[in-house]
């Protein structure tokens, strides 16, 4: 499963960034067009996090709606799929959001 690899990467990056401190919460930005199942990431997270700096941490997933800018008429519109055309009929667009998959923030335990 592709989401297991993604979850392992997220945990590895967050654990590295924590530099020995405990991670309490990780927030991800996941575009609805990124091609990943957020439920699967949630499902894997606890198991992958066990025994790392993220053991017991909360995972929040912020889903980002797909948006694009039409190159024909300049309007900005929501794209529920990668193939959604503009109302003017053009499919030539610049992707603005919806394909991201990144860590937005990491909340660490206060240093004692
Ligand atoms: Zn257009």
mmCIF file of N, CA and C and ligand atoms in Angstrom:
data_model
loop_
_atom_site.group_PDB
_atom_site.id
_atom_site.type_symbol
_atom_site.label_atom_id
_atom_site.label_comp_id
_atom_site.label_asym_id
_atom_site.label_seq_id
_atom_site.Cartn_x
_atom_site.Cartn_y
_atom_site.Cartn_z
ATOM 1 N N UNK A 1 0.851 -1.203 0.000
ATOM 2 C CA UNK A 1 0.000 0.000 0.000
ATOM 3 C C UNK A 1 0.883 1.249 0.000
ATOM 4 N N UNK A 2 0.631 2.111 -0.925
ATOM 5 C CA UNK A 2 1.343 3.356 -1.157
ATOM 6 C C UNK A 2 1.230 4.310 0.049
ATOM 7 N N UNK A 3 0.102 4.299 0.745
ATOM 8 C CA UNK A 3 -0.071 5.177 1.906
ATOM 9 C C UNK A 3 0.836 4.781 3.078
ATOM 10 N N UNK A 4 1.185 3.507 3.157
ATOM 11 C CA UNK A 4 2.069 3.064 4.245
ATOM 12 C C UNK A 4 3.438 3.716 4.071
ATOM 13 N N UNK A 5 3.948 3.746 2.842
ATOM 14 C CA UNK A 5 5.235 4.391 2.550
ATOM 15 C C UNK A 5 5.189 5.882 2.860
ATOM 16 N N UNK A 6 4.089 6.515 2.485
ATOM 17 C CA UNK A 6 3.920 7.952 2.741
ATOM 18 C C UNK A 6 3.923 8.207 4.248
ATOM 19 N N UNK A 7 3.196 7.375 4.976
ATOM 20 C CA UNK A 7 3.111 7.542 6.430
ATOM 21 C C UNK A 7 4.478 7.358 7.074
ATOM 22 N N UNK A 8 5.244 6.368 6.588
ATOM 23 C CA UNK A 8 6.596 6.146 7.122
ATOM 24 C C UNK A 8 7.467 7.370 6.875
ATOM 25 N N UNK A 9 7.346 7.973 5.702
ATOM 26 C CA UNK A 9 8.117 9.180 5.384
ATOM 27 C C UNK A 9 7.756 10.319 6.314
ATOM 28 N N UNK A 10 6.462 10.505 6.525
ATOM 29 C CA UNK A 10 5.991 11.594 7.384
ATOM 30 C C UNK A 10 6.539 11.415 8.796
ATOM 31 N N UNK A 11 6.446 10.201 9.302
ATOM 32 C CA UNK A 11 6.928 9.916 10.655
ATOM 33 C C UNK A 11 8.441 10.140 10.731
ATOM 34 N N UNK A 12 9.170 9.707 9.708
ATOM 35 C CA UNK A 12 10.628 9.866 9.702
ATOM 36 C C UNK A 12 11.010 11.348 9.679
ATOM 37 N N UNK A 13 10.331 12.134 8.850
ATOM 38 C CA UNK A 13 10.636 13.566 8.734
ATOM 39 C C UNK A 13 10.331 14.276 10.054
ATOM 40 N N UNK A 14 9.163 13.967 10.622
ATOM 41 C CA UNK A 14 8.758 14.625 11.866
ATOM 42 C C UNK A 14 9.674 14.231 13.025
ATOM 43 N N UNK A 15 10.063 12.961 13.095
ATOM 44 C CA UNK A 15 10.948 12.485 14.170
ATOM 45 C C UNK A 15 12.309 13.161 14.058
ATOM 46 N N UNK A 16 12.774 13.338 12.827
ATOM 47 C CA UNK A 16 14.051 13.979 12.579
ATOM 48 C C UNK A 16 13.994 15.449 13.011
ATOM 49 N N UNK A 17 12.912 16.121 12.640
ATOM 50 C CA UNK A 17 12.742 17.539 12.964
ATOM 51 C C UNK A 17 12.615 17.752 14.472
ATOM 52 N N UNK A 18 12.130 16.753 15.184
ATOM 53 C CA UNK A 18 11.904 16.881 16.629
ATOM 54 C C UNK A 18 13.209 16.854 17.424
ATOM 55 N N UNK A 19 14.274 16.368 16.826
ATOM 56 C CA UNK A 19 15.606 16.303 17.435
ATOM 57 C C UNK A 19 15.573 15.790 18.875
ATOM 58 N N UNK A 20 14.933 14.653 19.054
ATOM 59 C CA UNK A 20 14.932 13.999 20.359
ATOM 60 C C UNK A 20 13.759 14.359 21.249
ATOM 61 N N UNK A 21 13.026 15.426 20.905
ATOM 62 C CA UNK A 21 11.851 15.756 21.717
ATOM 63 C C UNK A 21 10.664 14.928 21.254
ATOM 64 N N UNK A 22 9.647 14.848 22.116
ATOM 65 C CA UNK A 22 8.461 14.083 21.779
ATOM 66 C C UNK A 22 7.522 14.918 20.915
ATOM 67 N N UNK A 23 6.963 14.294 19.898
ATOM 68 C CA UNK A 23 6.013 14.982 19.024
ATOM 69 C C UNK A 23 4.604 14.722 19.546
ATOM 70 N N UNK A 24 3.853 15.812 19.767
ATOM 71 C CA UNK A 24 2.490 15.668 20.287
ATOM 72 C C UNK A 24 1.464 15.623 19.169
ATOM 73 N N UNK A 25 1.745 16.396 18.098
ATOM 74 C CA UNK A 25 0.759 16.500 17.038
ATOM 75 C C UNK A 25 1.453 16.822 15.707
ATOM 76 N N UNK A 26 0.957 16.197 14.653
ATOM 77 C CA UNK A 26 1.445 16.479 13.307
ATOM 78 C C UNK A 26 0.227 16.874 12.478
ATOM 79 N N UNK A 27 0.341 17.977 11.749
ATOM 80 C CA UNK A 27 -0.741 18.386 10.859
ATOM 81 C C UNK A 27 -0.261 18.317 9.416
ATOM 82 N N UNK A 28 -1.028 17.629 8.596
ATOM 83 C CA UNK A 28 -0.680 17.474 7.181
ATOM 84 C C UNK A 28 -1.634 18.275 6.309
ATOM 85 N N UNK A 29 -1.118 18.753 5.200
ATOM 86 C CA UNK A 29 -1.947 19.309 4.132
ATOM 87 C C UNK A 29 -1.986 18.258 3.039
ATOM 88 N N UNK A 30 -3.163 17.751 2.746
ATOM 89 C CA UNK A 30 -3.288 16.742 1.694
ATOM 90 C C UNK A 30 -4.329 17.210 0.683
ATOM 91 N N UNK A 31 -3.884 17.421 -0.544
ATOM 92 C CA UNK A 31 -4.794 17.829 -1.599
ATOM 93 C C UNK A 31 -5.737 16.696 -1.965
ATOM 94 N N UNK A 32 -6.958 17.065 -2.295
ATOM 95 C CA UNK A 32 -7.941 16.045 -2.685
ATOM 96 C C UNK A 32 -7.579 15.383 -4.013
ATOM 97 N N UNK A 33 -6.654 15.992 -4.745
ATOM 98 C CA UNK A 33 -6.242 15.426 -6.036
ATOM 99 C C UNK A 33 -4.868 14.773 -5.940
ATOM 100 N N UNK A 34 -4.352 14.635 -4.719
ATOM 101 C CA UNK A 34 -3.000 14.090 -4.545
ATOM 102 C C UNK A 34 -2.963 12.583 -4.792
ATOM 103 N N UNK A 35 -4.112 11.958 -4.857
ATOM 104 C CA UNK A 35 -4.145 10.523 -5.138
ATOM 105 C C UNK A 35 -3.819 9.670 -3.929
ATOM 106 N N UNK A 36 -4.010 10.216 -2.731
ATOM 107 C CA UNK A 36 -3.797 9.401 -1.534
ATOM 108 C C UNK A 36 -5.084 9.356 -0.717
ATOM 109 N N UNK A 37 -5.266 8.246 -0.033
ATOM 110 C CA UNK A 37 -6.450 8.095 0.813
ATOM 111 C C UNK A 37 -6.075 8.527 2.219
ATOM 112 N N UNK A 38 -6.683 9.619 2.665
ATOM 113 C CA UNK A 38 -6.338 10.137 3.990
ATOM 114 C C UNK A 38 -6.710 9.148 5.092
ATOM 115 N N UNK A 39 -7.786 8.394 4.875
ATOM 116 C CA UNK A 39 -8.196 7.388 5.874
ATOM 117 C C UNK A 39 -7.081 6.351 6.052
ATOM 118 N N UNK A 40 -6.429 5.999 4.952
ATOM 119 C CA UNK A 40 -5.368 4.986 5.024
ATOM 120 C C UNK A 40 -4.158 5.526 5.780
ATOM 121 N N UNK A 41 -3.863 6.824 5.590
ATOM 122 C CA UNK A 41 -2.749 7.426 6.333
ATOM 123 C C UNK A 41 -3.075 7.423 7.827
ATOM 124 N N UNK A 42 -4.300 7.834 8.160
ATOM 125 C CA UNK A 42 -4.730 7.814 9.561
ATOM 126 C C UNK A 42 -4.616 6.402 10.133
ATOM 127 N N UNK A 43 -5.048 5.441 9.337
ATOM 128 C CA UNK A 43 -5.077 4.053 9.766
ATOM 129 C C UNK A 43 -3.663 3.537 10.079
ATOM 130 N N UNK A 44 -2.688 3.891 9.229
ATOM 131 C CA UNK A 44 -1.308 3.403 9.406
ATOM 132 C C UNK A 44 -0.555 4.159 10.493
ATOM 133 N N UNK A 45 -0.955 5.396 10.737
ATOM 134 C CA UNK A 45 -0.137 6.309 11.530
ATOM 135 C C UNK A 45 0.239 5.774 12.916
ATOM 136 N N UNK A 46 -0.761 5.298 13.638
ATOM 137 C CA UNK A 46 -0.493 4.865 15.007
ATOM 138 C C UNK A 46 0.537 3.733 15.063
ATOM 139 N N UNK A 47 0.398 2.797 14.116
ATOM 140 C CA UNK A 47 1.322 1.659 14.065
ATOM 141 C C UNK A 47 2.725 2.104 13.677
ATOM 142 N N UNK A 48 2.795 2.972 12.656
ATOM 143 C CA UNK A 48 4.103 3.442 12.187
ATOM 144 C C UNK A 48 4.778 4.292 13.269
ATOM 145 N N UNK A 49 3.973 5.075 14.002
ATOM 146 C CA UNK A 49 4.511 5.990 15.019
ATOM 147 C C UNK A 49 4.979 5.264 16.278
ATOM 148 N N UNK A 50 4.454 4.075 16.521
ATOM 149 C CA UNK A 50 4.791 3.334 17.741
ATOM 150 C C UNK A 50 6.297 3.142 17.857
ATOM 151 N N UNK A 51 6.843 3.488 19.020
ATOM 152 C CA UNK A 51 8.260 3.303 19.274
ATOM 153 C C UNK A 51 9.148 4.411 18.724
ATOM 154 N N UNK A 52 8.550 5.438 18.125
ATOM 155 C CA UNK A 52 9.327 6.584 17.626
ATOM 156 C C UNK A 52 9.007 7.800 18.499
ATOM 157 N N UNK A 53 9.591 8.944 18.135
ATOM 158 C CA UNK A 53 9.303 10.197 18.851
ATOM 159 C C UNK A 53 7.839 10.590 18.705
ATOM 160 N N UNK A 54 7.142 9.949 17.780
ATOM 161 C CA UNK A 54 5.735 10.273 17.526
ATOM 162 C C UNK A 54 4.771 9.304 18.207
ATOM 163 N N UNK A 55 5.303 8.444 19.046
ATOM 164 C CA UNK A 55 4.448 7.462 19.704
ATOM 165 C C UNK A 55 3.321 8.183 20.458
ATOM 166 N N UNK A 56 2.080 7.850 20.127
ATOM 167 C CA UNK A 56 0.924 8.457 20.796
ATOM 168 C C UNK A 56 0.533 9.832 20.278
ATOM 169 N N UNK A 57 1.258 10.333 19.274
ATOM 170 C CA UNK A 57 0.954 11.670 18.745
ATOM 171 C C UNK A 57 -0.372 11.671 17.992
ATOM 172 N N UNK A 58 -0.957 12.859 17.932
ATOM 173 C CA UNK A 58 -2.214 13.068 17.209
ATOM 174 C C UNK A 58 -1.874 13.424 15.758
ATOM 175 N N UNK A 59 -2.616 12.884 14.820
ATOM 176 C CA UNK A 59 -2.428 13.241 13.410
ATOM 177 C C UNK A 59 -3.669 13.976 12.922
ATOM 178 N N UNK A 60 -3.467 15.213 12.478
ATOM 179 C CA UNK A 60 -4.562 15.986 11.893
ATOM 180 C C UNK A 60 -4.322 16.109 10.402
ATOM 181 N N UNK A 61 -5.334 15.862 9.620
ATOM 182 C CA UNK A 61 -5.204 15.964 8.168
ATOM 183 C C UNK A 61 -6.123 17.052 7.669
ATOM 184 N N UNK A 62 -5.514 18.024 7.014
ATOM 185 C CA UNK A 62 -6.214 19.168 6.481
ATOM 186 C C UNK A 62 -6.384 18.921 4.974
ATOM 187 N N UNK A 63 -7.598 18.639 4.544
ATOM 188 C CA UNK A 63 -7.804 18.332 3.129
ATOM 189 C C UNK A 63 -7.948 19.621 2.323
ATOM 190 N N UNK A 64 -7.221 19.711 1.238
ATOM 191 C CA UNK A 64 -7.184 20.919 0.415
ATOM 192 C C UNK A 64 -7.977 20.672 -0.875
ATOM 193 N N UNK A 65 -8.928 21.547 -1.124
ATOM 194 C CA UNK A 65 -9.759 21.443 -2.330
ATOM 195 C C UNK A 65 -8.911 21.769 -3.565
ATOM 196 N N UNK A 66 -9.183 21.068 -4.650
ATOM 197 C CA UNK A 66 -8.503 21.351 -5.905
ATOM 198 C C UNK A 66 -8.984 22.669 -6.506
ATOM 199 N N UNK A 67 -8.030 23.518 -6.900
ATOM 200 C CA UNK A 67 -8.378 24.772 -7.566
ATOM 201 C C UNK A 67 -7.422 24.999 -8.727
ATOM 202 N N UNK A 68 -7.926 25.652 -9.752
ATOM 203 C CA UNK A 68 -7.106 25.922 -10.922
ATOM 204 C C UNK A 68 -7.443 27.295 -11.484
ATOM 205 N N UNK A 69 -6.479 27.845 -12.254
ATOM 206 C CA UNK A 69 -6.695 29.121 -12.931
ATOM 207 C C UNK A 69 -6.732 28.840 -14.426
ATOM 208 N N UNK A 70 -7.816 29.293 -15.056
ATOM 209 C CA UNK A 70 -7.990 29.051 -16.490
ATOM 210 C C UNK A 70 -7.025 29.928 -17.279
ATOM 211 N N UNK A 71 -6.350 29.320 -18.246
ATOM 212 C CA UNK A 71 -5.398 30.086 -19.048
ATOM 213 C C UNK A 71 -6.080 30.775 -20.223
ATOM 214 N N UNK A 72 -7.340 30.421 -20.469
ATOM 215 C CA UNK A 72 -8.077 31.056 -21.564
ATOM 216 C C UNK A 72 -8.791 32.317 -21.085
ATOM 217 N N UNK A 73 -9.548 32.205 -19.973
ATOM 218 C CA UNK A 73 -10.342 33.354 -19.529
ATOM 219 C C UNK A 73 -9.880 33.941 -18.201
ATOM 220 N N UNK A 74 -8.956 33.266 -17.531
ATOM 221 C CA UNK A 74 -8.391 33.831 -16.302
ATOM 222 C C UNK A 74 -9.184 33.574 -15.043
ATOM 223 N N UNK A 75 -10.326 32.879 -15.142
ATOM 224 C CA UNK A 75 -11.079 32.661 -13.908
ATOM 225 C C UNK A 75 -10.456 31.538 -13.081
ATOM 226 N N UNK A 76 -10.708 31.616 -11.783
ATOM 227 C CA UNK A 76 -10.199 30.621 -10.848
ATOM 228 C C UNK A 76 -11.391 29.777 -10.424
ATOM 229 N N UNK A 77 -11.248 28.465 -10.509
ATOM 230 C CA UNK A 77 -12.386 27.602 -10.231
ATOM 231 C C UNK A 77 -11.972 26.347 -9.470
ATOM 232 N N UNK A 78 -12.965 25.738 -8.779
ATOM 233 C CA UNK A 78 -12.736 24.501 -8.031
ATOM 234 C C UNK A 78 -12.690 23.327 -8.996
ATOM 235 N N UNK A 79 -11.778 22.413 -8.745
ATOM 236 C CA UNK A 79 -11.658 21.238 -9.605
ATOM 237 C C UNK A 79 -11.780 19.970 -8.766
ATOM 238 N N UNK A 80 -12.962 19.400 -8.725
ATOM 239 C CA UNK A 80 -13.141 18.150 -7.968
ATOM 240 C C UNK A 80 -12.299 17.002 -8.534
ATOM 241 N N UNK A 81 -11.955 17.060 -9.815
ATOM 242 C CA UNK A 81 -11.071 16.051 -10.408
ATOM 243 C C UNK A 81 -9.961 16.779 -11.161
ATOM 244 N N UNK A 82 -8.962 16.024 -11.605
ATOM 245 C CA UNK A 82 -7.843 16.617 -12.353
ATOM 246 C C UNK A 82 -8.276 17.045 -13.751
ATOM 247 N N UNK A 83 -9.453 16.622 -14.165
ATOM 248 C CA UNK A 83 -9.876 16.854 -15.554
ATOM 249 C C UNK A 83 -11.038 17.830 -15.658
ATOM 250 N N UNK A 84 -11.365 18.502 -14.544
ATOM 251 C CA UNK A 84 -12.479 19.441 -14.564
ATOM 252 C C UNK A 84 -12.137 20.623 -15.479
ATOM 253 N N UNK A 85 -13.046 20.916 -16.409
ATOM 254 C CA UNK A 85 -12.826 22.046 -17.321
ATOM 255 C C UNK A 85 -13.413 23.317 -16.708
ATOM 256 N N UNK A 86 -12.929 24.459 -17.188
ATOM 257 C CA UNK A 86 -13.465 25.757 -16.785
ATOM 258 C C UNK A 86 -14.878 25.909 -17.365
ATOM 259 N N UNK A 87 -15.683 26.812 -16.782
ATOM 260 C CA UNK A 87 -17.026 27.050 -17.324
ATOM 261 C C UNK A 87 -16.976 27.547 -18.768
ATOM 262 N N UNK A 88 -15.853 28.177 -19.173
ATOM 263 C CA UNK A 88 -15.728 28.669 -20.548
ATOM 264 C C UNK A 88 -15.440 27.523 -21.515
ATOM 265 N N UNK A 89 -15.196 26.320 -20.975
ATOM 266 C CA UNK A 89 -14.972 25.149 -21.817
ATOM 267 C C UNK A 89 -13.501 24.794 -21.989
ATOM 268 N N UNK A 90 -12.612 25.671 -21.548
ATOM 269 C CA UNK A 90 -11.185 25.408 -21.722
ATOM 270 C C UNK A 90 -10.663 24.433 -20.664
ATOM 271 N N UNK A 91 -9.731 23.572 -21.059
ATOM 272 C CA UNK A 91 -9.065 22.686 -20.107
ATOM 273 C C UNK A 91 -7.621 23.111 -19.886
ATOM 274 N N UNK A 92 -7.222 24.213 -20.516
ATOM 275 C CA UNK A 92 -5.858 24.711 -20.324
ATOM 276 C C UNK A 92 -5.857 25.501 -19.022
ATOM 277 N N UNK A 93 -5.295 24.909 -17.998
ATOM 278 C CA UNK A 93 -5.330 25.593 -16.711
ATOM 279 C C UNK A 93 -4.021 25.413 -15.971
ATOM 280 N N UNK A 94 -3.838 26.307 -15.033
ATOM 281 C CA UNK A 94 -2.679 26.233 -14.157
ATOM 282 C C UNK A 94 -3.201 25.725 -12.812
ATOM 283 N N UNK A 95 -2.638 24.652 -12.313
ATOM 284 C CA UNK A 95 -3.082 24.068 -11.048
ATOM 285 C C UNK A 95 -2.653 24.971 -9.892
ATOM 286 N N UNK A 96 -3.588 25.385 -9.051
ATOM 287 C CA UNK A 96 -3.255 26.242 -7.911
ATOM 288 C C UNK A 96 -3.131 25.437 -6.624
ATOM 289 N N UNK A 97 -3.999 24.464 -6.459
ATOM 290 C CA UNK A 97 -3.939 23.644 -5.251
ATOM 291 C C UNK A 97 -4.668 22.333 -5.501
ATOM 292 N N UNK A 98 -4.450 21.402 -4.589
ATOM 293 C CA UNK A 98 -5.152 20.131 -4.672
ATOM 294 C C UNK A 98 -4.224 18.945 -4.832
ATOM 295 N N UNK A 99 -2.950 19.210 -5.186
ATOM 296 C CA UNK A 99 -2.022 18.089 -5.367
ATOM 297 C C UNK A 99 -0.948 18.050 -4.284
ATOM 298 N N UNK A 100 -1.083 18.902 -3.255
ATOM 299 C CA UNK A 100 -0.050 18.948 -2.232
ATOM 300 C C UNK A 100 -0.113 17.751 -1.282
ATOM 301 N N UNK A 101 1.011 17.445 -0.729
ATOM 302 C CA UNK A 101 1.095 16.422 0.308
ATOM 303 C C UNK A 101 2.297 16.833 1.136
ATOM 304 N N UNK A 102 2.023 17.544 2.221
ATOM 305 C CA UNK A 102 3.142 18.052 3.005
ATOM 306 C C UNK A 102 2.782 18.201 4.470
ATOM 307 N N UNK A 103 3.830 18.296 5.278
ATOM 308 C CA UNK A 103 3.639 18.520 6.709
ATOM 309 C C UNK A 103 3.463 20.013 6.908
ATOM 310 N N UNK A 104 2.332 20.410 7.453
ATOM 311 C CA UNK A 104 2.060 21.827 7.699
ATOM 312 C C UNK A 104 2.704 22.256 9.014
ATOM 313 N N UNK A 105 2.543 21.450 10.054
ATOM 314 C CA UNK A 105 3.144 21.816 11.335
ATOM 315 C C UNK A 105 3.385 20.594 12.195
ATOM 316 N N UNK A 106 4.317 20.764 13.102
ATOM 317 C CA UNK A 106 4.664 19.712 14.059
ATOM 318 C C UNK A 106 4.660 20.367 15.436
ATOM 319 N N UNK A 107 3.886 19.793 16.344
ATOM 320 C CA UNK A 107 3.814 20.354 17.693
ATOM 321 C C UNK A 107 4.648 19.467 18.609
ATOM 322 N N UNK A 108 5.616 20.090 19.281
ATOM 323 C CA UNK A 108 6.525 19.331 20.145
ATOM 324 C C UNK A 108 6.181 19.521 21.606
ATOM 325 N N UNK A 109 6.600 18.550 22.404
ATOM 326 C CA UNK A 109 6.458 18.670 23.853
ATOM 327 C C UNK A 109 7.390 19.777 24.331
ATOM 328 N N UNK A 110 6.946 20.546 25.315
ATOM 329 C CA UNK A 110 7.794 21.605 25.881
ATOM 330 C C UNK A 110 9.066 20.966 26.448
ATOM 331 N N UNK A 111 10.211 21.616 26.195
ATOM 332 C CA UNK A 111 11.456 21.119 26.772
ATOM 333 C C UNK A 111 11.395 21.333 28.279
ATOM 334 N N UNK A 112 11.769 20.322 29.037
ATOM 335 C CA UNK A 112 11.672 20.399 30.505
ATOM 336 C C UNK A 112 12.746 21.338 31.076
HETATM 337 ZN ZN1 LIG B 1 -12.006 29.681 -18.625
#
